[in-house]
mmCIF file of C-alpha atoms and ligand atoms in Angstrom:
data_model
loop_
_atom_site.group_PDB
_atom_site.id
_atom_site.type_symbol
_atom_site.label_atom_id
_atom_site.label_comp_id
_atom_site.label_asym_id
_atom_site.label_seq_id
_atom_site.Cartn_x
_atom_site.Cartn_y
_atom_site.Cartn_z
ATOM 1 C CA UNK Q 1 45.683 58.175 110.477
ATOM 2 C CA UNK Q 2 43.971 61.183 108.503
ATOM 3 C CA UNK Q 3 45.272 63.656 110.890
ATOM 4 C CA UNK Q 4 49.218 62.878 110.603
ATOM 5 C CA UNK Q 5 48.662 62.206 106.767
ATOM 6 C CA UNK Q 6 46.999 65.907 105.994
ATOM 7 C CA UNK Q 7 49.862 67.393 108.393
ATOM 8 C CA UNK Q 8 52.544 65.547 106.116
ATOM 9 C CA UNK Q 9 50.648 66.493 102.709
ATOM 10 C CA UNK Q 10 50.523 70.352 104.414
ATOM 11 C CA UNK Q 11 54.175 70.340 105.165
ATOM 12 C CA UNK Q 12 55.264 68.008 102.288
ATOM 13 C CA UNK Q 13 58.854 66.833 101.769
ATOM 14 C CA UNK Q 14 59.967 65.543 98.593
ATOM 15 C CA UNK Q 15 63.015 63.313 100.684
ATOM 16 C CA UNK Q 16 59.839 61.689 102.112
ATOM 17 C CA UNK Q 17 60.043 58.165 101.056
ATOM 18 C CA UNK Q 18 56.317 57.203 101.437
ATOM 19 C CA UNK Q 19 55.147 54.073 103.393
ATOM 20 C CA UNK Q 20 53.284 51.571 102.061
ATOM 21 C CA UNK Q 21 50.440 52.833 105.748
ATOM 22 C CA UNK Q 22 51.133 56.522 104.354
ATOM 23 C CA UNK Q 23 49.837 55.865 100.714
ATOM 24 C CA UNK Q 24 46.754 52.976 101.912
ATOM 25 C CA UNK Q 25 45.986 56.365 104.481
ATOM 26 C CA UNK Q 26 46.183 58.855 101.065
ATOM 27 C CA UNK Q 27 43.690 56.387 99.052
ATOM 28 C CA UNK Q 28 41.284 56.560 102.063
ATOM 29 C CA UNK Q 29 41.967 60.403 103.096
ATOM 30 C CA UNK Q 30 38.139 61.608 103.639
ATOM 31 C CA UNK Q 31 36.625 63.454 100.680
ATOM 32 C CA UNK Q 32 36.928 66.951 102.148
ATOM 33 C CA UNK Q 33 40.739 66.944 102.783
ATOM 34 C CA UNK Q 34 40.863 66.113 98.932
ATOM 35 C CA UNK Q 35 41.805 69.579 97.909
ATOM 36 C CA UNK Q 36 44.643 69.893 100.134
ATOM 37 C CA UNK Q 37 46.046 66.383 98.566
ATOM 38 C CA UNK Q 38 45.615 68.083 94.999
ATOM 39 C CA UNK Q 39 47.271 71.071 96.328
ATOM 40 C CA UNK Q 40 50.332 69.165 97.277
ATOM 41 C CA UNK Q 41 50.343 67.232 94.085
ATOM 42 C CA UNK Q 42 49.606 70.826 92.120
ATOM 43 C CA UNK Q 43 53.261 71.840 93.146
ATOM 44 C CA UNK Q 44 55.092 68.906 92.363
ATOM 45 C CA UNK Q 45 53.092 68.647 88.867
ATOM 46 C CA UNK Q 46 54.404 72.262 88.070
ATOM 47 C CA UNK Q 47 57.787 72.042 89.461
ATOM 48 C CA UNK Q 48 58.519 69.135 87.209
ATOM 49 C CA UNK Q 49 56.075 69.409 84.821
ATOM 50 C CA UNK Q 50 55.125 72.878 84.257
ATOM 51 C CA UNK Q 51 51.591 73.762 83.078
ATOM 52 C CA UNK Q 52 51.848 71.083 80.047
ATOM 53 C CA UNK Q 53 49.735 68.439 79.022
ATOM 54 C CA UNK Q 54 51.274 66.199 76.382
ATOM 55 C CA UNK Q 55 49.379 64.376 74.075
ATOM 56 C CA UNK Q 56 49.676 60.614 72.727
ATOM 57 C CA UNK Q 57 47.712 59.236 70.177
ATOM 58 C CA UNK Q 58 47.309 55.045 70.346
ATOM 59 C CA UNK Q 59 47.322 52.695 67.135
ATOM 60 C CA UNK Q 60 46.656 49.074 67.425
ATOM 61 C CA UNK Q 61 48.574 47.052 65.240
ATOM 62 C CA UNK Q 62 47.843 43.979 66.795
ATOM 63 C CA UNK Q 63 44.557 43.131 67.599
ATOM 64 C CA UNK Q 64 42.776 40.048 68.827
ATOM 65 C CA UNK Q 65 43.687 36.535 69.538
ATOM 66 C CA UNK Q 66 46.118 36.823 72.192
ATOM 67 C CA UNK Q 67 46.805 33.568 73.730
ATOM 68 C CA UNK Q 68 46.813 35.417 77.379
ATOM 69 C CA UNK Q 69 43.994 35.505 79.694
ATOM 70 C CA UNK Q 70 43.968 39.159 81.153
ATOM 71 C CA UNK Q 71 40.696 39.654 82.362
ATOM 72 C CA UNK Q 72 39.848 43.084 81.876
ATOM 73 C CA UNK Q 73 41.157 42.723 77.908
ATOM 74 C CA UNK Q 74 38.826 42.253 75.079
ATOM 75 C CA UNK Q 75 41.735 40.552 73.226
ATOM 76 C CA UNK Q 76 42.152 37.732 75.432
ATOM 77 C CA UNK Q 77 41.662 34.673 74.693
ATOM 78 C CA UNK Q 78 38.846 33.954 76.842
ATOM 79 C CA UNK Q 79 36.780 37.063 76.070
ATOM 80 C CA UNK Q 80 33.748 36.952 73.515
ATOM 81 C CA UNK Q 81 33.552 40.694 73.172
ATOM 82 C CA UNK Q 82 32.908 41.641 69.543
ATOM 83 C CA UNK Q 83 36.088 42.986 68.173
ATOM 84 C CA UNK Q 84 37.965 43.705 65.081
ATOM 85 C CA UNK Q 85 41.116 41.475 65.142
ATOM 86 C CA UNK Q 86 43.882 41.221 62.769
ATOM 87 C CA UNK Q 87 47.599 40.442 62.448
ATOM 88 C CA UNK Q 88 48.583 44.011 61.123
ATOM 89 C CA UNK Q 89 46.999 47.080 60.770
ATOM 90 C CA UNK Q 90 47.422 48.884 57.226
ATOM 91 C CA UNK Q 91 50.346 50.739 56.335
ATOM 92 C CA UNK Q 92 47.850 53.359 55.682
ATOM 93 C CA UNK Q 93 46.248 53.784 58.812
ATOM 94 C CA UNK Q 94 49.438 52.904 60.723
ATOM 95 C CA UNK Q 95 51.411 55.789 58.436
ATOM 96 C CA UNK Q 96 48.421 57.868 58.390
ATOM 97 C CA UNK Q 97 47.632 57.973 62.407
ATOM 98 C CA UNK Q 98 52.134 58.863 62.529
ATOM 99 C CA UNK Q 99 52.016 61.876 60.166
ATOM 100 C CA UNK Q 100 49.018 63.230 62.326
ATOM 101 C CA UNK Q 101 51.290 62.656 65.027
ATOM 102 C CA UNK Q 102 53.505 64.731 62.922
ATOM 103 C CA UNK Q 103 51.483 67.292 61.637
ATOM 104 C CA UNK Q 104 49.602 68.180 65.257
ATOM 105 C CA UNK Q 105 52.883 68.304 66.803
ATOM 106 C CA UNK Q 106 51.931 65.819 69.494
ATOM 107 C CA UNK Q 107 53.866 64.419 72.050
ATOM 108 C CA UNK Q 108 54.318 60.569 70.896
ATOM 109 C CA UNK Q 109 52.814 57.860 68.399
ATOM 110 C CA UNK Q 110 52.087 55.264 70.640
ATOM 111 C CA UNK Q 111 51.545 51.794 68.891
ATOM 112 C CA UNK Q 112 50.462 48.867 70.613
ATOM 113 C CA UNK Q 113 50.599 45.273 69.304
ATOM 114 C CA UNK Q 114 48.133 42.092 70.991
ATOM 115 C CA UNK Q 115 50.122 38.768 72.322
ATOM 116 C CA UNK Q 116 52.836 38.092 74.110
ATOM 117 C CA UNK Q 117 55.514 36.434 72.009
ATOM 118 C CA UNK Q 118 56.971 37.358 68.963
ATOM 119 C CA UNK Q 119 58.967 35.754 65.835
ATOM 120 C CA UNK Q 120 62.160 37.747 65.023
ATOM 121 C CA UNK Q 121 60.787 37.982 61.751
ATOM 122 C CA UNK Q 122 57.666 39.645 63.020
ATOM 123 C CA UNK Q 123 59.832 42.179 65.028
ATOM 124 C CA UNK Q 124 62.405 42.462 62.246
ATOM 125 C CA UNK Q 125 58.793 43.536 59.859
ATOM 126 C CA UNK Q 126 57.829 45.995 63.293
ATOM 127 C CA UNK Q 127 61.262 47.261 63.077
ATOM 128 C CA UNK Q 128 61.008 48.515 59.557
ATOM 129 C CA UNK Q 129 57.766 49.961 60.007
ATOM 130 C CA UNK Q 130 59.277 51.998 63.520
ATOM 131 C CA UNK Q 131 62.205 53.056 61.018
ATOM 132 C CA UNK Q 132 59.361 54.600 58.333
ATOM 133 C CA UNK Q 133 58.085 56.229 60.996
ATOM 134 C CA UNK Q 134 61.220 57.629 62.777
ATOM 135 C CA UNK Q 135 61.787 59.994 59.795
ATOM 136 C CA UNK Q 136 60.563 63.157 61.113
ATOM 137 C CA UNK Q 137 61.837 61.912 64.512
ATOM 138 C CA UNK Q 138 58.511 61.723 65.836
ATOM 139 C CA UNK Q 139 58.772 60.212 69.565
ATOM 140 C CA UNK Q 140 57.513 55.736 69.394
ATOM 141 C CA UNK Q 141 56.305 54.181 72.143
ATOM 142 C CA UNK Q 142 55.417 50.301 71.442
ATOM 143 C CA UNK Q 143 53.367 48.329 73.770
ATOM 144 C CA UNK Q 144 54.407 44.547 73.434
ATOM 145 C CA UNK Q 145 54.322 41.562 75.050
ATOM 146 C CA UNK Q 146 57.752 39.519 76.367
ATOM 147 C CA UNK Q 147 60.553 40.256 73.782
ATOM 148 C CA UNK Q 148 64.070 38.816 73.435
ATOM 149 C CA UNK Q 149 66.891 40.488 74.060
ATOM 150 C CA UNK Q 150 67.497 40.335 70.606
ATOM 151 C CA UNK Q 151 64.218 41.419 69.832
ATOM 152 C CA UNK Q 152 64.340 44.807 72.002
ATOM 153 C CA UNK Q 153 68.234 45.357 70.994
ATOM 154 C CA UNK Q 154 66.385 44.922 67.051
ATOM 155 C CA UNK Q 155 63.749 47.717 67.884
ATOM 156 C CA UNK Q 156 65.895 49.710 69.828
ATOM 157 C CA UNK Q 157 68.603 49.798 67.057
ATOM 158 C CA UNK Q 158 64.964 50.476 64.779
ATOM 159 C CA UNK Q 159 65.270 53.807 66.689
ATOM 160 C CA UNK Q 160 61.967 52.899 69.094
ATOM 161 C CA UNK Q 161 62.251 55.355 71.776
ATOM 162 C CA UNK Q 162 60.177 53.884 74.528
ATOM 163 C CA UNK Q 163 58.363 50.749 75.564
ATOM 164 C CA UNK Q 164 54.816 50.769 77.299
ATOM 165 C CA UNK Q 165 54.817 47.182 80.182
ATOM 166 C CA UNK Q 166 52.551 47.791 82.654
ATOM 167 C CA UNK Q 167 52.589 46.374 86.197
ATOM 168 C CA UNK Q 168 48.387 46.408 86.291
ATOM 169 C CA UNK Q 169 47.922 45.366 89.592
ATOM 170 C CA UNK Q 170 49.996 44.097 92.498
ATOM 171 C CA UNK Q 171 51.919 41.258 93.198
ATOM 172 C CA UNK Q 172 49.562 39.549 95.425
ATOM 173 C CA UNK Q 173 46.350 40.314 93.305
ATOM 174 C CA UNK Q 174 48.186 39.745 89.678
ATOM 175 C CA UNK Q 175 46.311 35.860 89.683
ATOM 176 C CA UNK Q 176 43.262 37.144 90.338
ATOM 177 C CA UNK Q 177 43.669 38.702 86.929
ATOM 178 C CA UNK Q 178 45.686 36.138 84.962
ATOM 179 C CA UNK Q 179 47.521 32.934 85.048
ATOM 180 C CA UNK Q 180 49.049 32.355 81.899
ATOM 181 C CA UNK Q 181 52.073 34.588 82.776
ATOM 182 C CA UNK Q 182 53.279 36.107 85.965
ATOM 183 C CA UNK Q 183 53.875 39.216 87.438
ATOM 184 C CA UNK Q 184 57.447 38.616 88.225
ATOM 185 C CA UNK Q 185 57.817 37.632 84.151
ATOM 186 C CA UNK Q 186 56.885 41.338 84.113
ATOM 187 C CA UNK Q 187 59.637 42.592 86.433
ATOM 188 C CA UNK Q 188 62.387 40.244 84.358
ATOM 189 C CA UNK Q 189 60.940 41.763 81.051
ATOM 190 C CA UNK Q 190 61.082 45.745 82.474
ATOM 191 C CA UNK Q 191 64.928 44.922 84.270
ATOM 192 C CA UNK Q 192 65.733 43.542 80.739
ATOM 193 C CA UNK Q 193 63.988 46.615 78.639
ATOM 194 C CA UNK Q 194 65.402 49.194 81.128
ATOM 195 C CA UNK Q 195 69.387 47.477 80.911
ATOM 196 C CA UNK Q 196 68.935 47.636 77.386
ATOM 197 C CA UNK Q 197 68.646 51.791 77.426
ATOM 198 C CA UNK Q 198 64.711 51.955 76.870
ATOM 199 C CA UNK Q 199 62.745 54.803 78.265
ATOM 200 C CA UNK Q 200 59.824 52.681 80.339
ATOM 201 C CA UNK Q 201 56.389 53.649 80.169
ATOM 202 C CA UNK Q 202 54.430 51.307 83.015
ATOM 203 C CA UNK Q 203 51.747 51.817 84.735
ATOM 204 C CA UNK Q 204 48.477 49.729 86.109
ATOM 205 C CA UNK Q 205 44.772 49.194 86.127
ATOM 206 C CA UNK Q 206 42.244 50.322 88.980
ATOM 207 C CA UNK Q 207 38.910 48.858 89.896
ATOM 208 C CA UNK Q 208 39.280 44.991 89.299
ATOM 209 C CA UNK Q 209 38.520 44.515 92.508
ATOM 210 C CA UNK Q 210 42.318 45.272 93.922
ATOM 211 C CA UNK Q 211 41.996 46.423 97.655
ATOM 212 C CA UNK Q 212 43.499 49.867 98.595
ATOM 213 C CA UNK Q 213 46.773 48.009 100.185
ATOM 214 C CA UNK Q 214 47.323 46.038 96.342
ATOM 215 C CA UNK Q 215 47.381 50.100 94.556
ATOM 216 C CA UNK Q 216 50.050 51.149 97.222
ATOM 217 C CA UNK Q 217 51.684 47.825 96.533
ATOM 218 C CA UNK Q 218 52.059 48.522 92.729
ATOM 219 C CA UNK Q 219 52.705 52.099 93.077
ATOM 220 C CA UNK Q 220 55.908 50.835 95.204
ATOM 221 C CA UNK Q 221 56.842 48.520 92.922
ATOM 222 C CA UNK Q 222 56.452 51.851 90.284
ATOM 223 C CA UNK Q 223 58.425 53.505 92.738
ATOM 224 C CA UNK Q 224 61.091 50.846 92.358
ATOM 225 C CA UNK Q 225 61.204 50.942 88.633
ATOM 226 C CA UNK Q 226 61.049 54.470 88.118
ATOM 227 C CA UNK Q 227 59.483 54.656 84.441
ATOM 228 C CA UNK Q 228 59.475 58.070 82.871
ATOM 229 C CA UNK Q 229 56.169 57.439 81.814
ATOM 230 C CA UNK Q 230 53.157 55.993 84.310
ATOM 231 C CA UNK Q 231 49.974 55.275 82.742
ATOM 232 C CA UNK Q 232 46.913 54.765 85.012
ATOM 233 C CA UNK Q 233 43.675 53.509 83.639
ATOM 234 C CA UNK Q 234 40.447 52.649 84.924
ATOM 235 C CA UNK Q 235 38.257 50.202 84.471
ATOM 236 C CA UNK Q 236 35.456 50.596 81.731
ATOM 237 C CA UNK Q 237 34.439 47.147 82.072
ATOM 238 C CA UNK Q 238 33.789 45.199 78.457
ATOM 239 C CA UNK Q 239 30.657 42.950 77.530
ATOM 240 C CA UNK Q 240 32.470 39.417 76.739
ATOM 241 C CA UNK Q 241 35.145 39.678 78.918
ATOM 242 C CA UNK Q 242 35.404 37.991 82.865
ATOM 243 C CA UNK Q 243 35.187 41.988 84.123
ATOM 244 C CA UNK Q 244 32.172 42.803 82.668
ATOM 245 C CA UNK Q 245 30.035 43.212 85.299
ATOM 246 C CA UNK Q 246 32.824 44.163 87.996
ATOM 247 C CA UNK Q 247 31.045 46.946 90.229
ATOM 248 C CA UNK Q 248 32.670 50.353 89.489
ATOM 249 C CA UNK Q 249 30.537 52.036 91.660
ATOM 250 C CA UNK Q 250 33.980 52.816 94.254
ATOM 251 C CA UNK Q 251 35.808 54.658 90.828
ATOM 252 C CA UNK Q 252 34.378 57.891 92.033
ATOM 253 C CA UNK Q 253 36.282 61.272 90.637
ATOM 254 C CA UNK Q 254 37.441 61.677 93.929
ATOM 255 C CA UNK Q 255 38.721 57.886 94.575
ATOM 256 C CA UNK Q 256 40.345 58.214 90.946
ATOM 257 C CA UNK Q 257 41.726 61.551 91.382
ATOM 258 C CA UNK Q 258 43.408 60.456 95.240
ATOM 259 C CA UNK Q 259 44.776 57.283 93.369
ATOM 260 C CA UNK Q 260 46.505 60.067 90.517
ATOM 261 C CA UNK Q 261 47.750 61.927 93.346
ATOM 262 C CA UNK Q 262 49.695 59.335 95.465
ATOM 263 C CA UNK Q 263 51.102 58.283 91.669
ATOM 264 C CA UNK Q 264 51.911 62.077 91.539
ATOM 265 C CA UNK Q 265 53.489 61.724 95.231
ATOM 266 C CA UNK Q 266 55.432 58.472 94.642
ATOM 267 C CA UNK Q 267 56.802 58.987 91.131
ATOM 268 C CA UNK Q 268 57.363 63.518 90.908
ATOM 269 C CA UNK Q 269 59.227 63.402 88.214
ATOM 270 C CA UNK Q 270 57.464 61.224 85.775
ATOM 271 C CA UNK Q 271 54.579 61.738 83.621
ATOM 272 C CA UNK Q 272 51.982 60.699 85.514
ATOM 273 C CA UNK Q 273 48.792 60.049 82.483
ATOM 274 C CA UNK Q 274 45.610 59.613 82.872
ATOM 275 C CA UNK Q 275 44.746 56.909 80.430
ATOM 276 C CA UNK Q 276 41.652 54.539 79.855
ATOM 277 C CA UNK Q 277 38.173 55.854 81.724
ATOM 278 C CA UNK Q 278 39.397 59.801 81.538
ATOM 279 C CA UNK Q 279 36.721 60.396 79.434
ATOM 280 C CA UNK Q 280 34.343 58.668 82.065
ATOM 281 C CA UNK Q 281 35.274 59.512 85.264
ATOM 282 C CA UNK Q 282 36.412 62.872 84.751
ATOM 283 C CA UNK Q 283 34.020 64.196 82.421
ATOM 284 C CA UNK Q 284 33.632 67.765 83.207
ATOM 285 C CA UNK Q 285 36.402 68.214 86.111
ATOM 286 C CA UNK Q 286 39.375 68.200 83.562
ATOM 287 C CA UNK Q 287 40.525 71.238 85.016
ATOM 288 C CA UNK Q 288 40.930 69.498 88.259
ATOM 289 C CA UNK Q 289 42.581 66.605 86.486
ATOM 290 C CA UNK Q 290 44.908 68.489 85.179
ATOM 291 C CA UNK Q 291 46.435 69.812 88.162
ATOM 292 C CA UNK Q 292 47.816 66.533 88.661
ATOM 293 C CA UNK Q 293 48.211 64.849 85.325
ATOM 294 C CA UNK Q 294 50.385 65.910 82.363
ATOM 295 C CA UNK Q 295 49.600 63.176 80.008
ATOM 296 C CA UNK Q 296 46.571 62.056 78.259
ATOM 297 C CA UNK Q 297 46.199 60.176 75.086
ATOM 298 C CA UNK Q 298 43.893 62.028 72.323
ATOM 299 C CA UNK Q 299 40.174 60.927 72.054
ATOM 300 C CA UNK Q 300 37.899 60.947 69.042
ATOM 301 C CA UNK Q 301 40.848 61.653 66.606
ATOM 302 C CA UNK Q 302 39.742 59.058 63.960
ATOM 303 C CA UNK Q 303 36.889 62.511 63.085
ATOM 304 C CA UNK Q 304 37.948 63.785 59.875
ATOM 305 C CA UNK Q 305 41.264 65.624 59.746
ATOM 306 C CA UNK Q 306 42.190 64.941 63.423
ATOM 307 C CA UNK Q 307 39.134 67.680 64.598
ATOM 308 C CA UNK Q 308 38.923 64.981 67.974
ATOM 309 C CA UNK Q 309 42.668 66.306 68.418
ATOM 310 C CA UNK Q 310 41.735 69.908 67.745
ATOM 311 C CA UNK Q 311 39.216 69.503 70.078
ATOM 312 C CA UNK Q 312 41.305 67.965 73.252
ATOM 313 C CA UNK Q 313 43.759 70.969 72.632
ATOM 314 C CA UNK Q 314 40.862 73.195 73.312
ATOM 315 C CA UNK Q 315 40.033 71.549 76.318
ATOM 316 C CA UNK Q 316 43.595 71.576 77.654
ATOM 317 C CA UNK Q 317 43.788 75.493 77.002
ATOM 318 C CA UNK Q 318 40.522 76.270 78.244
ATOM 319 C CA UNK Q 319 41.734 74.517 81.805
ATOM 320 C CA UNK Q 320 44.502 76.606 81.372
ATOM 321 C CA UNK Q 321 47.242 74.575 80.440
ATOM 322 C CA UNK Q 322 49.264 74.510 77.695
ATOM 323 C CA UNK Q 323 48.903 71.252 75.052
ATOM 324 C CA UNK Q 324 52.539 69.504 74.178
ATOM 325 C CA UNK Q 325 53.232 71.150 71.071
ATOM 326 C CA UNK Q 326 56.364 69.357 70.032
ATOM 327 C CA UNK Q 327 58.181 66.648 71.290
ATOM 328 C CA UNK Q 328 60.927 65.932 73.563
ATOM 329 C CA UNK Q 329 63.665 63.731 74.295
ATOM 330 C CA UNK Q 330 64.379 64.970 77.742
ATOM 331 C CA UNK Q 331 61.467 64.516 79.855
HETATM 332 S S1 SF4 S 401 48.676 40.056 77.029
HETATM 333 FE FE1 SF4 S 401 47.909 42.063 76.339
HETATM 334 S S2 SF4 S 401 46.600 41.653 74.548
HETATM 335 FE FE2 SF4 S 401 46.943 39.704 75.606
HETATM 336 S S3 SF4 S 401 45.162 39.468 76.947
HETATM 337 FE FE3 SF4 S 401 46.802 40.424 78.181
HETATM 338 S S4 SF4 S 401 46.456 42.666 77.952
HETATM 339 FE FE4 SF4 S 401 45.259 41.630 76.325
#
């Protein structure tokens, strides 16, 4: 199969609709025909992305005692991992992390809330907060469980700009990972979101033990959905939680960065981010990263005066790409 894949990645055509055999064929090209996968990816990152790397910085409002049991999460209920959880974060820190959002002239405030259902009045209290926020216009994503209709219609009329619902996994795999909701609960909650007028951000987990065939599966299913934002994380397993000790030892760079690439193949047009485990498994290849990514969120910003922030932005220029410096509502 490697032979016909390189030729297709050599001679690429973006009418291509790739097969769920092309992409398994892409996660397992051999090592040494990596660059020429990058390559391929490298054009359609700059075509539709340019040389930019925008920049999201993640509050939890929410955190703890969610009555799901996602494995990987430290906020499910079945994990023991040592956590700070609490019903609302303080309007200080929650205010606080937006202006930096503000005054760095990142990308989007990200904000991301534990459990799965919702009171109106609990959305009707989010929605006032997202309205605080909106007043310099800065760019909202919200990461929630299963709203309402009336719920989303509430935060959309809030001005909330864009809702984070990730697929995780496949279809297949999804109760391997949890059984207290479905996957296809998912797809009704996205079809709902999306009708409604959100921007989707969705994307998925890699390493809980998924085989190559369940990534191309939910990369389809991406496919399908077509979110303007696609997150990808990777495992860091967590002490407490039913992943802990899940081997990691196939999350090489090179397995991660292939996986980043078919997402980059399937999905052109949408940011394709590199979220939990960048710091991890691509510690010191950023620039390589880069060529395929255009979204990360900020690490180590909670250092005095947002220097963790400063910091990333060096990183992104010194790859030689150019840090989101203000936000945008056509992406
Ligand atoms: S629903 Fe969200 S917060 Fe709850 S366990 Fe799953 S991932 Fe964690």
């Amino acid at each position: 199969m490697a032979e016909p894949i390189i030729t297709l990645l050599e001679n690429w055509d973006e009418t291509h609709t790739l097969t769920r055999d092309e992409a398994i064929a892409i996660l397992e090209l051999p090592d040494e025909q990596l660059p020429q996968l990058i390559e391929t990816a490298y054009v359609l990152r700059t075509k539709y992305k340019g040389k930019k790397v925008s920049i999201q910085l993640l509050t939890n409002v929410r955190s703890g005692n969610c009555s799901q049991n996602c494995a990987y999460c430290a906020q499910s209920c079945e994990s023991e991992a040592p956590i700070e959880k609490y019903r609302r974060v303080s309007d200080e820190k929650l205010y606080g992390d937006n202006d930096l959002v503000d005054e760095k002239h990142l990308a989007r405030h990200c904000i991301g809330l534990s459990g799965i259902r919702f009171t109106d009045a609990e959305i009707e209290d989010l929605a006032a907060r997202i309205r605080k926020m909106k007043k310099n216009d800065t760019q909202i994503c919200c990461s929630i469980g299963f709203l309402t209709e009336k719920q989303a219609q509430l935060l959309k009329d809030a001005g909330l700009n864009r809702i984070n619902h990730n697929l995780n996994t496949s279809r297949s795999f999804y109760p391997n990972i949890c059984s207290t909701h479905t996957y296809e609960q998912r797809i009704q909650n996205i079809r709902m979101l999306k009708g409604i007028g959100f921007e989707m951000c969705c994307g998925g987990i890699i390493g809980m033990g998924e085989s190559h065939g369940d990534v191309a599966d939910m990369l389809m299913d991406i496919r399908e959905i077509h979110p303007e934002s696609v997150p990808i994380n990777f495992l860091l397993p967590i002490e407490g939680t039913r992943l802990a000790n899940r081997d990691i030892s196939g999350l090489t760079p090179e397995y991660c960065l292939k996986v980043l690439c078919l997402a980059r193949l399937m999905v052109p047009t949408s940011d394709i981010r590199c979220a939990a485990g960048r710091e991890v498994y691509f510690k010191g290849i950023e620039p390589t990263l880069f060529k395929v990514v255009d979204s990360i969120f900020a690490s180590g910003y909670l250092t005095a005066g947002g220097q963790g922030i400063d910091d990333t932005l060096r990183m992104i220029q010194e790859a030689g790409f150019t840090g989101e410096l203000e936000s945008t509502d056509e992406e």
